[in-house]
XYZ file of C-alpha atoms in Angstrom:
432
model
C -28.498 4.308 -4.338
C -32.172 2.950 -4.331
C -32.743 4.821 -1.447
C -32.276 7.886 -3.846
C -34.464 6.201 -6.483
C -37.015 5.643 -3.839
C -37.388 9.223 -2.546
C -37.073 10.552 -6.509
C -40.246 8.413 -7.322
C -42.232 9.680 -4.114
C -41.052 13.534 -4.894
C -42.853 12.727 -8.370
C -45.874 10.675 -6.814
C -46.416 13.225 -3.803
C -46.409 16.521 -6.663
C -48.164 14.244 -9.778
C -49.263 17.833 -11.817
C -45.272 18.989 -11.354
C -44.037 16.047 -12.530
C -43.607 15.778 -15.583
C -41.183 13.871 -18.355
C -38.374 15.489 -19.491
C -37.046 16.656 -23.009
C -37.252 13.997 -25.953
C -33.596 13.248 -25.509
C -32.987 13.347 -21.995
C -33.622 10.518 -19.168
C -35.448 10.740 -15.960
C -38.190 13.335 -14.834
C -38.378 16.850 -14.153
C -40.317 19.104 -11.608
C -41.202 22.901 -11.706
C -39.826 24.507 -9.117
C -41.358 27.638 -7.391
C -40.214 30.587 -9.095
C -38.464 29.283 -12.124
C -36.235 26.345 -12.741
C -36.416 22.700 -12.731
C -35.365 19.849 -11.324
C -34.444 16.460 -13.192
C -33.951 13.236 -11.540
C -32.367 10.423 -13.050
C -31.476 6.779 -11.994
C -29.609 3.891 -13.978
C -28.448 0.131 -13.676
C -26.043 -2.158 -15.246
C -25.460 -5.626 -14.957
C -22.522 -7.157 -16.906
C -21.353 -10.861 -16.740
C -17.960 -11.275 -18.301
C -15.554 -14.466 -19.016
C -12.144 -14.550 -20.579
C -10.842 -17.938 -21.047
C -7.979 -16.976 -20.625
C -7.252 -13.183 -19.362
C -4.235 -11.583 -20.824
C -3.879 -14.082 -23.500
C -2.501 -16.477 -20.637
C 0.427 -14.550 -20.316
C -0.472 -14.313 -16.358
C -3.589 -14.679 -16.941
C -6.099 -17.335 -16.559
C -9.521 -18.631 -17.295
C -11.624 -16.407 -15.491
C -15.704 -15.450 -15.196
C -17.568 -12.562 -12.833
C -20.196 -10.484 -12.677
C -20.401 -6.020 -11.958
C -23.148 -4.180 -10.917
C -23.251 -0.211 -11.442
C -25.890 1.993 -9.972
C -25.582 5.581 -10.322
C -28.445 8.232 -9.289
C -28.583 11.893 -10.395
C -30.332 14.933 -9.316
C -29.517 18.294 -11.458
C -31.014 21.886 -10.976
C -31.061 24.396 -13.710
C -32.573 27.706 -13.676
C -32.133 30.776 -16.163
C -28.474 29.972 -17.243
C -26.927 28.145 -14.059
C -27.035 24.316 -13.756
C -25.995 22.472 -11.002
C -25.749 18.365 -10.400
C -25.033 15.505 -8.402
C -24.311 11.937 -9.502
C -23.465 9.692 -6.825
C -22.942 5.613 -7.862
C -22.604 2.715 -6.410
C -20.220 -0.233 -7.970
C -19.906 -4.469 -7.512
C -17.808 -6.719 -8.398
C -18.913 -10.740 -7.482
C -16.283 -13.572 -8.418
C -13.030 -11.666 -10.236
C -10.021 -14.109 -9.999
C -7.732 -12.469 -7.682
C -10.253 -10.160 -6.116
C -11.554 -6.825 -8.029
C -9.677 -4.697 -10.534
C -9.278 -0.893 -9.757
C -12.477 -0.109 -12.246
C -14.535 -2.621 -10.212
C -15.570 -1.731 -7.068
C -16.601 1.413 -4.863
C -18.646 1.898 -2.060
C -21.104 4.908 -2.371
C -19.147 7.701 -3.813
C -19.568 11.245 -6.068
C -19.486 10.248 -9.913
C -20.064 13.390 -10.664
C -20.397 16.951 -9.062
C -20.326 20.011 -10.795
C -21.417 23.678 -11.133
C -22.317 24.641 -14.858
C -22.668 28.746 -16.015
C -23.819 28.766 -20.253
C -24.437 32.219 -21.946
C -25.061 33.353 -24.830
C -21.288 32.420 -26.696
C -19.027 31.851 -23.415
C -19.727 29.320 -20.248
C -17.776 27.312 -17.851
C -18.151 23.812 -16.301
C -16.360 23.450 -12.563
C -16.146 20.343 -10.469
C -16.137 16.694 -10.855
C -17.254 15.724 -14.654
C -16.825 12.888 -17.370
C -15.455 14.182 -20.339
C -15.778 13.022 -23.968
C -14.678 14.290 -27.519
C -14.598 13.441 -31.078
C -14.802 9.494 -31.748
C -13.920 8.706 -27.986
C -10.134 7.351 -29.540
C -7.937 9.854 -26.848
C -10.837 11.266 -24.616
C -13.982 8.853 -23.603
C -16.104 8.403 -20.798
C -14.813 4.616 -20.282
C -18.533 2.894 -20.436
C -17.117 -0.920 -20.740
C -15.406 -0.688 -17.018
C -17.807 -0.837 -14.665
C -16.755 2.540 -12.739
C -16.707 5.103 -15.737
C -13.947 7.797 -16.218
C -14.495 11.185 -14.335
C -12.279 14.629 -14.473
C -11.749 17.004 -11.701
C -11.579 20.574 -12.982
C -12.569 23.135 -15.029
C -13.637 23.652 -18.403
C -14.543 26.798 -20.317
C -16.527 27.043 -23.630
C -16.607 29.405 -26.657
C -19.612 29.246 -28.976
C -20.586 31.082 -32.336
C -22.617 29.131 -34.810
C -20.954 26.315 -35.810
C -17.604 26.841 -34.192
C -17.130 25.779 -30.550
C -13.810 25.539 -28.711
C -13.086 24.338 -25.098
C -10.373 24.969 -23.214
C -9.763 22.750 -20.302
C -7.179 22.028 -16.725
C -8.161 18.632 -15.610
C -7.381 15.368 -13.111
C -8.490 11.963 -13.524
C -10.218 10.908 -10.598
C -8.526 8.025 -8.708
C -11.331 5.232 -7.190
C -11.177 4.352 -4.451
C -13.228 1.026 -2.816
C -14.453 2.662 0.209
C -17.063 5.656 0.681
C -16.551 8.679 -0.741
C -12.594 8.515 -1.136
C -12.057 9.155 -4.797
C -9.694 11.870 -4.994
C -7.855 13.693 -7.856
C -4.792 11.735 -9.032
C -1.893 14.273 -8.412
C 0.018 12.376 -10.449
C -1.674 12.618 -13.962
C -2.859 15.898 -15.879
C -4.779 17.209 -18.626
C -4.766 20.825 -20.385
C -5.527 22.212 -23.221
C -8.386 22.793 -26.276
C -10.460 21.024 -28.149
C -12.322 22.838 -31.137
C -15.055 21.493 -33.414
C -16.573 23.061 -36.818
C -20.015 21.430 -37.673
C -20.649 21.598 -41.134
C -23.975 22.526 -42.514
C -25.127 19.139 -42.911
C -25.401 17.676 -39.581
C -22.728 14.941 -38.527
C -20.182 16.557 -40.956
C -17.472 18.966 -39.760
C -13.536 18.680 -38.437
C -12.114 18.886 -34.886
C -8.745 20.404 -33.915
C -6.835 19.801 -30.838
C -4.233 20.403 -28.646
C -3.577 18.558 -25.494
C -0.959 18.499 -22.689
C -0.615 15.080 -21.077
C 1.147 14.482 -17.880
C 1.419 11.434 -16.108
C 4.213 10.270 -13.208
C 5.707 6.619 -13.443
C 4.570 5.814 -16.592
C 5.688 2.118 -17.876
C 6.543 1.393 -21.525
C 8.285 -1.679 -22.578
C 11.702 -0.114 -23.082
C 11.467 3.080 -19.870
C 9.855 4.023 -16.686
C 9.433 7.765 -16.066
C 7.288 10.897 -15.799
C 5.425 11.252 -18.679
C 4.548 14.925 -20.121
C 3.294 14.183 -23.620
C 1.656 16.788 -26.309
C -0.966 16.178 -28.487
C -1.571 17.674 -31.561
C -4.565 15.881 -33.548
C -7.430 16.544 -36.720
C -10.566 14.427 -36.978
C -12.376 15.290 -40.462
C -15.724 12.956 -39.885
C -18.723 13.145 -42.752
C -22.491 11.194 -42.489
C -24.551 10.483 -45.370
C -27.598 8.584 -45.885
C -25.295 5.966 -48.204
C -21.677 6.440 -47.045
C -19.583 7.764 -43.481
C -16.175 8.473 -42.686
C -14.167 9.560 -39.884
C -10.426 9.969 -39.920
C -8.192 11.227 -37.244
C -5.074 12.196 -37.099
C -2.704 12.993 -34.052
C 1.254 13.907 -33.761
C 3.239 13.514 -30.144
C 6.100 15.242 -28.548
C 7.345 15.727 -25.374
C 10.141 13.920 -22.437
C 9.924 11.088 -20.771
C 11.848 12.403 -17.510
C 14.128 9.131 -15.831
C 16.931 8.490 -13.476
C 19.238 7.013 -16.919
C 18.714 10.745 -19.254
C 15.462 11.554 -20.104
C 13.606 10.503 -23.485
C 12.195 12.593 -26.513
C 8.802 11.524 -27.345
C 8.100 11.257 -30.908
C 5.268 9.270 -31.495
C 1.718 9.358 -34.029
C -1.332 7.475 -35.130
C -3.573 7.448 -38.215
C -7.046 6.161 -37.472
C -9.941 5.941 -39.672
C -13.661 4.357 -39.278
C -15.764 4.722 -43.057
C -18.206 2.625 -44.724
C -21.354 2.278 -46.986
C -24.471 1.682 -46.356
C -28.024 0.614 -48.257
C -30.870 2.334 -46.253
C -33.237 1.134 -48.270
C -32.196 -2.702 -48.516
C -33.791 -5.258 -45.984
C -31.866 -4.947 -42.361
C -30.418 -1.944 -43.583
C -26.708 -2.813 -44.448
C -23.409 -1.168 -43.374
C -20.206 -2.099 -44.923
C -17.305 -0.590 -42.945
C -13.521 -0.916 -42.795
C -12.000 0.748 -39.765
C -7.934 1.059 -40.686
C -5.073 2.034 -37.610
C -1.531 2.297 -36.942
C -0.251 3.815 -33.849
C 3.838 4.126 -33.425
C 6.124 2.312 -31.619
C 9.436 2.502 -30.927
C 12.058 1.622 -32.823
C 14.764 1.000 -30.575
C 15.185 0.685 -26.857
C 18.534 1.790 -26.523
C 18.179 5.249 -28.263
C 16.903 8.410 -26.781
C 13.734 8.818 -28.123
C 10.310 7.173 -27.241
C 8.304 6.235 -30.220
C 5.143 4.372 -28.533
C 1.672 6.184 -28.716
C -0.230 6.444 -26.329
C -4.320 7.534 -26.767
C -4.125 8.549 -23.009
C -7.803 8.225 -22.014
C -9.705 6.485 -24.904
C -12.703 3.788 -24.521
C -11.853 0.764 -23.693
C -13.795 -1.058 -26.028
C -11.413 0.809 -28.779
C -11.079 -2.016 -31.304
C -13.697 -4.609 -29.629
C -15.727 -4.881 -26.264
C -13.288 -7.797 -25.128
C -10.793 -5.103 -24.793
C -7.696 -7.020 -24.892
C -6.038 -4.784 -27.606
C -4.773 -1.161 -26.900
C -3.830 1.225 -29.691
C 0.147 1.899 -29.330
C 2.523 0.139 -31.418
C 0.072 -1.376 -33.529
C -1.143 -1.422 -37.129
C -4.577 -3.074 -37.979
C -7.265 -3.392 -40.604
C -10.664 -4.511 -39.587
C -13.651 -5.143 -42.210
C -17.217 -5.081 -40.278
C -20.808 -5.937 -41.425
C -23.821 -3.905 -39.827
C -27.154 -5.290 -39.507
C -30.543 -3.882 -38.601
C -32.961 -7.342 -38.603
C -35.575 -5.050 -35.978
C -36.280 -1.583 -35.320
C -34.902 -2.072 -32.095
C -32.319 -4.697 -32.820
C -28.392 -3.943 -34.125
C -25.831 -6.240 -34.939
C -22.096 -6.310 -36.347
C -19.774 -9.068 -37.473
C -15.902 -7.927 -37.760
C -12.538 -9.242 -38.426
C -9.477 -7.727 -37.165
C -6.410 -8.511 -38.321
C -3.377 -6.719 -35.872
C 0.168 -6.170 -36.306
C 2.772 -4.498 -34.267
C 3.915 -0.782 -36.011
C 8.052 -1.664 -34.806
C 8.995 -5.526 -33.895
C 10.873 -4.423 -30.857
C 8.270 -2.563 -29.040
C 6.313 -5.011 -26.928
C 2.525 -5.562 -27.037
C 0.301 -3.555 -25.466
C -3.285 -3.761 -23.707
C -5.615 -2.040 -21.705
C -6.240 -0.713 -18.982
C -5.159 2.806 -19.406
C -1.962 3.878 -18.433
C -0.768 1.699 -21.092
C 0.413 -1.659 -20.048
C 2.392 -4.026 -21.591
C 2.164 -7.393 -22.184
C 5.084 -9.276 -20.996
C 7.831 -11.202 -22.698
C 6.325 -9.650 -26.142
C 9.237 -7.038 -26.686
C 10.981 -7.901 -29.717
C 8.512 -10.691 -30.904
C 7.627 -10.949 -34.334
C 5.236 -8.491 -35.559
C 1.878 -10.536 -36.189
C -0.037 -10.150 -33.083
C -2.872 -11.900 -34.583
C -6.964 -11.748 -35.533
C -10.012 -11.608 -33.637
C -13.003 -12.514 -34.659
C -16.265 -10.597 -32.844
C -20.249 -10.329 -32.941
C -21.578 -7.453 -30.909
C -25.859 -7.220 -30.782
C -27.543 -4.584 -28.680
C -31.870 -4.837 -28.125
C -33.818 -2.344 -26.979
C -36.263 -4.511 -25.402
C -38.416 -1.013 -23.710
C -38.095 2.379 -23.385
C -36.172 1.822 -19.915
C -34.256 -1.637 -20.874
C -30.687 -2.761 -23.444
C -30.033 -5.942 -23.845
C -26.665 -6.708 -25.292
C -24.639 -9.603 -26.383
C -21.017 -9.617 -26.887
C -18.493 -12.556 -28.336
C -14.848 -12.360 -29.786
C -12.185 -15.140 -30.403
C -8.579 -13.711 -30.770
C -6.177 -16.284 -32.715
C -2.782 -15.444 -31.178
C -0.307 -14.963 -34.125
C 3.387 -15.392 -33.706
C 3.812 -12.380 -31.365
C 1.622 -13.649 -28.989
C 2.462 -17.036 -28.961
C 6.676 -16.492 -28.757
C 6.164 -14.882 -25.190
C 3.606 -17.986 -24.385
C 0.135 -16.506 -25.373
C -2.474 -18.513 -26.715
C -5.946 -17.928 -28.290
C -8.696 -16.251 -26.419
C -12.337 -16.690 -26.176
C -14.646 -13.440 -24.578
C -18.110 -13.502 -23.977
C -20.450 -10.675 -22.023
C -23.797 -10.045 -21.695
C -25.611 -7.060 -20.512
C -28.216 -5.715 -18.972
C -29.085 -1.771 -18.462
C -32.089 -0.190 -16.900
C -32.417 3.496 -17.399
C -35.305 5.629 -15.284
């Protein structure tokens, strides 16, 4: 991975009047190339030291403290309206209890690889890709693990003004530890489109979706089976310099496919993220109340399946401890913003979590869903977590951030033997 920094940074020394930086908002640098066309070459780092104390609210779990290292390395080509790239990364994982989770490690590998075509209204994306959408609740790019989220496939887009739609056939890649093993996972799919009006302001507009979900052997508290799952969702989202809002909206059906008769999905979720700011006031205030439920099920002897599931969303979906994932859950969550520097952001938040149906279990990341055991048919109060997130933009190439939560196990927790839970990160990434 340096190697590759190495020989971008000589490429740029050797041809100084070629080099030159890129656009305001990209990374890296670019170089003319003879007879049209450039080239851009990017690195990044991340260092992230984590503790849980304990993991999984000590339901199996324990207290536990490591550090990961990612290093990925890009090179992309783009002339008249072709692009091509290559992102290859390499990921560490020091001190994990029980050796390295399957988001920890990977010898040097292809993050990304992919061919890219854009005309005027229609183009088309083909090869390995990370893929991202709306608020990041059912389709993110996974930044908190230290190997992020990557598609194989295809995806096509149609552009006029301010309508877009994409239309998609995708795999989740599968890591592997070793060198350049990551395959497709034959076992999971994603199809479908994803369309997006911007309004005329900018940051205001509404999304529509619809996307089919497959994945084989998924566990839920209650069933074990192949998983094909639609997704039919809205997200209305609005800026202003003195209030934002984003709601979302999503409705499930579909079978889970077992040995005992197979199950009728029927699941939802209601998600919103608003708040109010003072621009003008000293460290720039944001008042926000983020508000969820996502369905469970009801009961486990029927023959329907009532538990959400957000499929691929970001980790970090109600806090950067990530011990929380949304399916069978109903929470409210007041947060504080604060700007004390140009360069410095902070929040304060309170969540306060429920389950949606008492005999659903508990549920947690990583995605596929897993739940926590011994938590099905618990009461209902899961608990609250307390968090403080700051991020510092110490240069143009470095972040510092700084990340605590305490989770009070409520009744839910503590009936299958959880017990509270202290988090605490810190990170460091570099970005050439």
């Amino acid at each position: 991975m340096f190697v590759l920094r190495v020989l971008s940074l000589a490429v740029a020394a050797a041809l100084p009047s070629l080099a030159v930086a890129c656009a305001p908002d990209a990374t890296g640098r670019c170089i003319a190339l003879d007879g049209g066309g450039e080239a851009q070459l990017d690195a990044s780092l991340r260092l992230r030291g984590m503790y849980y104390d304990p993991t999984r609210f000590g339901i199996q779990g324990r207290e536990d403290g490591y550090g990961l290292l990612r290093a990925l390395s890009s090179v992309a080509l783009r002339r008249d309206r072709w692009e091509g790239r290559v992102q290859l990364g390499v990921h560490a994982e020091q001190g994990r209890d029980g050796g390295p989770g399957g988001t920890d490690r990977g010898a040097l590998d292809l993050q990304q690889g992919y061919v890219r075509w854009q005309g005027e209204r229609l183009g088309w994306q083909l090869g390995r890709q990370e893929v991202a959408y709306g608020s990041s609740r059912l389709l993110s790019v996974r930044d908190g693990p230290n190997i992020r989220l990557a598609f194989d496939g295809v995806r096509a887009r149609w552009q006029q003004r301010a309508f877009t739609l994409d239309v998609m056939a995708l795999r989740p890649v599968d890591n592997h530890s070793g060198a350049f093993d990551d395959r497709s996972d034959r076992g999971q799919h994603l199809l479908g489109g994803y369309a997006t009006w911007q309004g005329a302001r900018a940051g205001n507009g509404l999304d529509l979706y619809l996307l089919d979900y497959g994945c084989d052997g998924a566990r839920f508290a209650s069933a074990v089976g192949d998983e094909r799952r639609t997704s039919l969702g809205t997200r209305w989202f609005a800026r202003h310099p003195r209030w934002d809002a984003n709601i979302e909206v999503v409705a499930q059906r579909g079978t889970l496919a077992r040995g005992q008769g197979d199950l009728a999905i029927r699941a939802w979720t209601l998600a919103s993220d608003s708040g109010v700011r003072w621009p003008d006031a000293p460290w720039q205030p944001r008042l926000g109340v983020k508000l969820d439920i996502a369905s469970g099920d009801r009961n486990a002897s029927d023959t329907r399946l009532g538990t959400f599931n957000a499929m691929y969303p970001k980790s970090a979906y109600f806090s950067e401890a990530s011990l929380l994932a949304p399916a069978n859950l109903m929470d409210v969550q007041p947060t504080l913003t604060l700007a004390p520097h140009a360069n410095v952001s902070t929040e304060l938040g309170v969540q306060l979590a429920w389950k949606h149906q008492r005999s659903d279990a508990i549920y947690t990341t990583p995605a596929p869903l897993a739940a926590v055991p011994g938590t099905a048919g618990t009461p209902r109060r899961i608990g609250q977590q307390y968090k403080w997130e700051t991020s510092w933009q110490a240069s143009n190439h470095w972040t510092w951030k700084g990340q605590l939560a305490w989770f009070e196990a409520g009744h839910g927790l503590r009936a299958a033997g959880g017990r509270d839970t202290l988090f605490a990160s810190v990170v460091g990434a570099w970005q050439w």
